[in-house]
Amino acid sequence: MKIGELSKTSGCSIQTIRYYEKEGLLADPERSEGNFRLYSNKAMKELEFIKHCRSLDIPLANIKRLIELKNKPEESCLSVNILIEQQLTLVNKRMKELKALKKELQQMASTCGSGSTIETCGIIKSLDS
Amino acid sequence: MKIGELSKTSGCSIQTIRYYEKEGLLADPERSEGNFRLYSNKAMKELEFIKHCRSLDIPLANIKRLIELKNKPEESCLSVNILIEQQLTLVNKRMKELKALKKELQQMASTCGSGSTIETCGIIKSLDS
DNA sequence: CTTGACTCTATAGTTACTATATGTTTTATA
DNA sequence: TATAAAACATATAGTAACTATAGAGTCAAG
C-alpha cells in the first residue's frame, strides 16, 4: 500500500510516518518505479507498535530502544521492564504535579468573585503573591 | 540590580529573563552606560508574577494576556476568570489521560514476569496488541 | 492530453526554554 | 596601572515530536 492508505488505516498523518522513517523508527520502505513508498502489512504492524507506545507517552528514543529489544527475542526482558517502570515513575510524578496545579487553580477560580473588576479580582491577587 | 542578581533572587536563568523580554512579557529594562540591563523592584515583581503563572503551566501567550489585563484595573475580570477556567479544564483533561496511562503501564509492568526473555515478555506482547 | 489527486523532498514553524560562540564591560588582583 | 577573571551583551542553534508549506514529480481517469 502507499503512504496515503497507511496513513488512513493507521491514523498517523503522512508527515508523521515520514518523520518516523527519518528518525529510524520505521524501516525504509520499498519504492515504486515512480519513487512512491510501498508498505507491507509488517510495516503497518510496526507503525501500530509505535502508535501504541506513543499513546503511553513513551518518548521516541525509548520506542527506538524497545524496537531494538523486540528484535532480540532471546535476550533478557529486564531492560524492557526498567523502561516501563521509568515511564510509570514519570507519569506518577506528573500526576502529583497536576494535582497540585488543580488545587491551586480551583482555589483561584473560587476567589474571582466574577462580575467585579480586575482591580478587585481575587485571581490576579493570588497570582501576584 | 543587574541581570545576574535578578536571576539569582528570582530563580529564573539569565537566558530565560532575556527570553521573556524578547517575547514582550517583561518590559525593556533601563540600561547602564555600558549597555547592561538594570532592573527595579517592580521588574522583579513582574518576573515573580510570570514565574507563578508558569508554575501553574499557563502558557506564555496567556500570561501575556493576563499582564495586559492586570494593567486595566477598571475592566471586568471576566476574561481573567475564563482564562483560569480554561487552564483548569486543560489540567483536568491531562489528569484523566495520565490516569489511563498509569493503569495501562501498571498492568503491563505486572505481566513482565521478569527474569524471562524478551520473546516471552508480557510487556512486549501487550505493546504489540 | 490534460486535470486532479497523490506523492516526493526540503525547509520552516511550534513551545519554552537551554546552550553555545563571540565580543564587550566591569571588577578584582598583582 | 596593567591585566585577568567575571559578568554581561547579541546572535544563533538545539531540544521533542510533530505540523505546515513550497515547489516539483507521478499516476489514473476522462
Short mmCIF file of C-alpha atoms (C1' of nucleotides) in Angstrom, two decimals:
data_model
loop_
_atom_site.label_atom_id
_atom_site.label_comp_id
_atom_site.label_asym_id
_atom_site.label_seq_id
_atom_site.Cartn_x
_atom_site.Cartn_y
_atom_site.Cartn_z
CA MET A 1 0.00 0.00 0.00
CA LYS A 2 1.05 3.60 -0.50
CA ILE A 3 1.58 6.11 2.28
CA GLY A 4 -1.89 7.62 1.97
CA GLU A 5 -3.56 4.32 2.69
CA LEU A 6 -1.18 3.55 5.54
CA SER A 7 -1.96 6.95 6.95
CA LYS A 8 -5.70 6.37 6.83
CA THR A 9 -5.71 2.87 8.25
CA SER A 10 -3.21 3.72 10.98
CA GLY A 11 -4.50 7.14 11.89
CA CYS A 12 -0.99 8.62 11.69
CA SER A 13 -0.53 11.59 9.41
CA ILE A 14 1.58 11.17 6.30
CA GLN A 15 4.16 13.60 7.62
CA THR A 16 4.39 11.70 10.87
CA ILE A 17 5.03 8.44 9.05
CA ARG A 18 7.80 10.02 7.04
CA TYR A 19 9.14 11.57 10.22
CA TYR A 20 9.28 8.19 11.96
CA GLU A 21 11.16 6.84 8.98
CA LYS A 22 13.65 9.68 9.11
CA GLU A 23 14.17 9.08 12.82
CA GLY A 24 14.85 5.41 12.23
CA LEU A 25 11.72 4.07 13.92
CA LEU A 26 10.27 2.70 10.72
CA ALA A 27 12.45 0.83 8.26
CA ASP A 28 12.97 2.46 4.88
CA PRO A 29 10.15 1.05 2.78
CA GLU A 30 10.45 -0.22 -0.76
CA ARG A 31 9.79 2.24 -3.50
CA SER A 32 7.67 2.06 -6.63
CA GLU A 33 9.08 2.85 -10.03
CA GLY A 34 8.00 6.44 -9.55
CA ASN A 35 9.67 6.60 -6.11
CA PHE A 36 6.48 6.25 -4.05
CA ARG A 37 6.81 4.48 -0.71
CA LEU A 38 5.30 0.99 -0.69
CA TYR A 39 4.34 -0.56 2.63
CA SER A 40 3.71 -4.13 3.68
CA ASN A 41 1.47 -5.38 6.46
CA LYS A 42 4.58 -5.77 8.55
CA ALA A 43 5.29 -2.07 8.27
CA MET A 44 1.71 -1.43 9.30
CA LYS A 45 2.22 -3.51 12.44
CA GLU A 46 5.44 -1.71 13.24
CA LEU A 47 3.60 1.56 12.97
CA GLU A 48 0.85 0.30 15.27
CA PHE A 49 3.50 -0.66 17.80
CA ILE A 50 4.91 2.85 17.69
CA LYS A 51 1.45 4.35 17.98
CA HIS A 52 0.66 2.25 20.99
CA CYS A 53 3.90 3.26 22.67
CA ARG A 54 3.24 6.91 21.90
CA SER A 55 -0.22 6.65 23.39
CA LEU A 56 1.61 5.71 26.58
CA ASP A 57 3.74 8.85 26.17
CA ILE A 58 6.88 6.85 25.71
CA PRO A 59 9.43 9.12 24.01
CA LEU A 60 10.60 8.21 20.52
CA ALA A 61 14.14 7.48 21.71
CA ASN A 62 12.79 4.85 24.09
CA ILE A 63 10.48 3.40 21.48
CA LYS A 64 13.51 3.00 19.29
CA ARG A 65 15.18 1.05 22.08
CA LEU A 66 12.08 -1.10 22.55
CA ILE A 67 12.06 -1.91 18.85
CA GLU A 68 15.69 -2.93 19.00
CA LEU A 69 14.96 -5.12 22.01
CA LYS A 70 11.96 -6.62 20.29
CA ASN A 71 14.31 -7.83 17.60
CA LYS A 72 16.44 -9.73 20.10
CA PRO A 73 13.87 -12.23 21.39
CA GLU A 74 16.40 -14.37 23.25
CA GLU A 75 17.72 -11.58 25.46
CA SER A 76 16.53 -10.81 28.96
CA CYS A 77 13.49 -8.63 29.16
CA LEU A 78 14.90 -6.80 32.15
CA SER A 79 15.64 -3.63 30.18
CA VAL A 80 12.12 -3.62 28.82
CA ASN A 81 10.81 -3.77 32.34
CA ILE A 82 13.10 -0.99 33.53
CA LEU A 83 11.97 1.22 30.69
CA ILE A 84 8.32 0.73 31.50
CA GLU A 85 8.94 1.31 35.19
CA GLN A 86 10.71 4.55 34.38
CA GLN A 87 7.76 5.64 32.30
CA LEU A 88 5.47 4.82 35.19
CA THR A 89 7.60 6.88 37.55
CA LEU A 90 7.38 9.81 35.17
CA VAL A 91 3.62 9.51 34.92
CA ASN A 92 3.28 9.37 38.68
CA LYS A 93 5.44 12.44 39.08
CA ARG A 94 3.45 14.39 36.54
CA MET A 95 0.20 13.33 38.18
CA LYS A 96 1.34 14.68 41.51
CA GLU A 97 2.25 17.98 39.89
CA LEU A 98 -1.08 18.20 38.15
CA LYS A 99 -2.96 17.52 41.36
CA ALA A 100 -1.22 20.46 42.99
CA LEU A 101 -1.92 22.63 39.96
CA LYS A 102 -5.56 21.69 40.01
CA LYS A 103 -5.91 22.57 43.65
CA GLU A 104 -4.37 25.98 43.25
CA LEU A 105 -6.30 26.79 40.10
CA GLN A 106 -9.56 25.80 41.76
CA GLN A 107 -8.84 27.96 44.75
CA MET A 108 -8.00 30.84 42.49
CA ALA A 109 -11.13 30.43 40.42
CA SER A 110 -13.24 30.45 43.55
CA THR A 111 -11.79 33.78 44.70
CA CYS A 112 -12.61 35.58 41.47
CA GLY A 113 -15.97 36.95 42.55
CA SER A 114 -17.00 37.28 38.92
CA GLY A 115 -18.76 40.41 37.88
CA SER A 116 -16.28 42.65 39.61
CA THR A 117 -13.30 44.46 38.16
CA ILE A 118 -9.75 43.33 37.64
CA GLU A 119 -8.66 45.67 40.39
CA THR A 120 -10.53 43.64 42.97
CA CYS A 121 -10.23 40.26 41.28
CA GLY A 122 -9.06 37.56 43.63
CA ILE A 123 -7.34 35.66 40.85
CA ILE A 124 -4.97 38.44 39.96
CA LYS A 125 -4.31 38.99 43.63
CA SER A 126 -3.32 35.42 44.24
CA LEU A 127 -1.13 35.40 41.15
CA ASP A 128 0.57 38.47 42.50
CA SER A 129 1.52 36.94 45.81
CA MET B 1 20.19 45.44 40.01
CA LYS B 2 21.85 43.68 37.08
CA ILE B 3 20.54 40.59 35.39
CA GLY B 4 22.73 38.20 37.38
CA GLU B 5 21.27 39.35 40.65
CA LEU B 6 17.73 39.26 39.32
CA SER B 7 18.41 35.74 38.11
CA LYS B 8 19.65 34.61 41.50
CA THR B 9 16.91 36.18 43.57
CA SER B 10 14.15 35.09 41.21
CA GLY B 11 15.42 31.66 40.39
CA CYS B 12 14.98 32.27 36.65
CA SER B 13 18.00 31.72 34.47
CA ILE B 14 19.57 34.73 32.79
CA GLN B 15 18.64 33.40 29.37
CA THR B 16 15.05 32.93 30.44
CA ILE B 17 14.83 36.53 31.65
CA ARG B 18 16.19 37.79 28.36
CA TYR B 19 13.78 35.47 26.56
CA TYR B 20 10.78 36.86 28.45
CA GLU B 21 11.91 40.33 27.50
CA LYS B 22 12.17 39.37 23.84
CA GLU B 23 8.70 37.85 23.97
CA GLY B 24 7.29 41.02 25.46
CA LEU B 25 6.44 39.59 28.87
CA LEU B 26 8.95 41.77 30.65
CA ALA B 27 9.31 45.44 29.78
CA ASP B 28 12.60 46.50 28.23
CA PRO B 29 14.70 47.49 31.24
CA GLU B 30 16.88 50.53 31.51
CA ARG B 31 20.49 50.15 30.51
CA SER B 32 23.70 51.17 32.18
CA GLU B 33 26.32 53.21 30.41
CA GLY B 34 27.92 50.01 29.24
CA ASN B 35 24.60 48.62 27.97
CA PHE B 36 23.95 46.30 30.92
CA ARG B 37 20.32 45.69 31.84
CA LEU B 38 19.29 47.44 35.06
CA TYR B 39 16.23 46.17 36.92
CA SER B 40 14.00 47.75 39.51
CA ASN B 41 12.00 46.04 42.23
CA LYS B 42 8.97 46.44 40.01
CA ALA B 43 10.61 44.35 37.31
CA MET B 44 11.37 41.78 39.96
CA LYS B 45 7.70 41.59 40.91
CA GLU B 46 6.69 41.27 37.30
CA LEU B 47 9.06 38.38 36.93
CA GLU B 48 7.62 36.73 40.04
CA PHE B 49 4.17 37.08 38.54
CA ILE B 50 5.32 35.31 35.40
CA LYS B 51 7.02 32.62 37.43
CA HIS B 52 3.90 32.00 39.43
CA CYS B 53 1.82 31.71 36.29
CA ARG B 54 4.32 29.34 34.72
CA SER B 55 4.25 27.16 37.83
CA LEU B 56 0.56 26.77 37.02
CA ASP B 57 1.53 25.74 33.49
CA ILE B 58 -0.14 28.77 31.99
CA PRO B 59 1.34 29.27 28.52
CA LEU B 60 3.34 32.42 27.85
CA ALA B 61 0.76 33.78 25.41
CA ASN B 62 -1.87 33.63 28.13
CA ILE B 63 0.45 35.14 30.70
CA LYS B 64 0.94 37.99 28.31
CA ARG B 65 -2.82 38.47 28.20
CA LEU B 66 -3.02 38.34 31.99
CA ILE B 67 -0.37 41.03 32.26
CA GLU B 68 -2.27 43.22 29.84
CA LEU B 69 -5.45 42.70 31.84
CA LYS B 70 -3.64 43.43 35.06
CA ASN B 71 -2.84 46.85 33.66
CA LYS B 72 -6.50 47.64 33.11
CA PRO B 73 -7.73 47.53 36.70
CA GLU B 74 -11.13 49.02 35.95
CA GLU B 75 -12.14 46.39 33.39
CA SER B 76 -14.25 43.34 34.15
CA CYS B 77 -12.31 40.40 35.45
CA LEU B 78 -14.43 38.02 33.42
CA SER B 79 -11.67 37.27 30.91
CA VAL B 80 -9.28 36.51 33.74
CA ASN B 81 -11.74 34.03 35.09
CA ILE B 82 -12.29 32.41 31.70
CA LEU B 83 -8.58 32.05 31.24
CA ILE B 84 -8.14 30.31 34.56
CA GLU B 85 -11.11 28.06 33.94
CA GLN B 86 -9.63 27.05 30.61
CA GLN B 87 -6.38 26.21 32.32
CA LEU B 88 -8.28 24.14 34.84
CA THR B 89 -10.07 22.28 32.05
CA LEU B 90 -6.73 21.51 30.45
CA VAL B 91 -5.30 20.22 33.70
CA ASN B 92 -8.35 18.03 34.29
CA LYS B 93 -8.10 16.61 30.81
CA ARG B 94 -4.43 15.83 31.19
CA MET B 95 -5.07 14.22 34.56
CA LYS B 96 -7.63 11.90 33.07
CA GLU B 97 -5.19 10.90 30.37
CA LEU B 98 -2.45 10.28 32.88
CA LYS B 99 -4.71 8.11 34.98
CA ALA B 100 -5.40 5.92 31.97
CA LEU B 101 -1.70 5.81 31.15
CA LYS B 102 -0.82 4.81 34.66
CA LYS B 103 -3.33 1.99 34.65
CA GLU B 104 -2.09 0.53 31.42
CA LEU B 105 1.57 0.89 32.36
CA GLN B 106 0.96 -0.82 35.68
CA GLN B 107 -0.84 -3.68 34.02
CA MET B 108 1.98 -4.03 31.55
CA ALA B 109 4.64 -3.99 34.23
CA SER B 110 2.85 -6.71 36.12
CA THR B 111 2.80 -9.02 33.10
CA CYS B 112 6.53 -8.82 32.53
CA GLY B 113 7.46 -11.90 34.53
CA SER B 114 10.95 -10.55 34.97
CA GLY B 115 13.82 -12.92 34.57
CA SER B 116 12.46 -14.32 31.36
CA THR B 117 13.37 -13.43 27.79
CA ILE B 118 12.00 -10.77 25.51
CA GLU B 119 10.36 -13.46 23.44
CA THR B 120 8.05 -14.35 26.29
CA CYS B 121 7.86 -10.90 27.87
CA GLY B 122 4.33 -9.83 28.62
CA ILE B 123 5.17 -6.18 28.16
CA ILE B 124 6.24 -6.52 24.57
CA LYS B 125 3.21 -8.69 23.92
CA SER B 126 0.83 -6.09 25.20
CA LEU B 127 2.56 -3.36 23.26
CA ASP B 128 2.16 -5.49 20.17
CA SER B 129 -1.57 -5.85 20.50
"C1'" DC C 1 -3.59 15.07 -23.24
"C1'" DT C 2 -4.93 17.43 -19.53
"C1'" DT C 3 -6.81 17.71 -14.96
"C1'" DG C 4 -6.74 16.48 -10.29
"C1'" DA C 5 -5.33 13.56 -6.66
"C1'" DC C 6 -1.47 11.78 -4.73
"C1'" DT C 7 3.27 11.68 -3.70
"C1'" DC C 8 8.11 13.45 -3.36
"C1'" DT C 9 11.92 16.38 -0.85
"C1'" DA C 10 13.34 20.21 1.69
"C1'" DT C 11 12.50 23.70 4.82
"C1'" DA C 12 10.30 26.46 8.43
"C1'" DG C 13 7.27 26.85 12.38
"C1'" DT C 14 5.52 25.35 17.00
"C1'" DT C 15 6.64 25.93 22.80
"C1'" DA C 16 9.56 27.42 26.30
"C1'" DC C 17 13.49 27.27 27.03
"C1'" DT C 18 18.81 25.90 27.16
"C1'" DA C 19 23.35 26.05 25.21
"C1'" DT C 20 26.97 27.93 22.59
"C1'" DA C 21 30.04 31.26 20.16
"C1'" DT C 22 31.99 35.54 20.03
"C1'" DG C 23 32.69 40.01 21.72
"C1'" DT C 24 32.34 43.94 25.35
"C1'" DT C 25 32.27 45.84 30.10
"C1'" DT C 26 33.26 45.77 34.73
"C1'" DT C 27 35.70 44.36 38.80
"C1'" DA C 28 39.47 42.45 41.38
"C1'" DT C 29 44.08 41.48 41.87
"C1'" DA C 30 49.26 41.99 41.08
"C1'" DT D 1 48.21 50.84 36.09
"C1'" DA D 2 48.06 46.54 33.64
"C1'" DT D 3 45.75 42.53 33.22
"C1'" DA D 4 42.99 38.72 34.13
"C1'" DA D 5 38.61 36.97 35.54
"C1'" DA D 6 33.80 37.51 35.99
"C1'" DA D 7 29.74 39.27 34.31
"C1'" DC D 8 27.34 40.93 30.63
"C1'" DA D 9 25.99 41.65 25.50
"C1'" DT D 10 23.93 39.70 20.94
"C1'" DA D 11 23.03 36.20 17.70
"C1'" DT D 12 22.29 31.64 16.57
"C1'" DA D 13 21.32 26.71 17.04
"C1'" DG D 14 19.43 22.85 19.54
"C1'" DT D 15 15.60 20.38 22.14
"C1'" DA D 16 10.74 16.98 21.28
"C1'" DA D 17 7.51 15.47 18.25
"C1'" DC D 18 5.39 16.79 15.22
"C1'" DT D 19 2.65 20.10 11.64
"C1'" DA D 20 2.55 23.08 7.70
"C1'" DT D 21 4.18 24.86 3.49
"C1'" DA D 22 6.51 25.34 -1.10
"C1'" DG D 23 7.65 23.60 -5.33
"C1'" DA D 24 8.03 19.70 -8.19
"C1'" DG D 25 7.18 14.95 -9.91
"C1'" DT D 26 3.81 10.75 -10.71
"C1'" DC D 27 -0.32 8.50 -11.88
"C1'" DA D 28 -5.24 7.38 -13.08
"C1'" DA D 29 -9.45 8.92 -15.22
"C1'" DG D 30 -11.99 11.39 -18.66
#
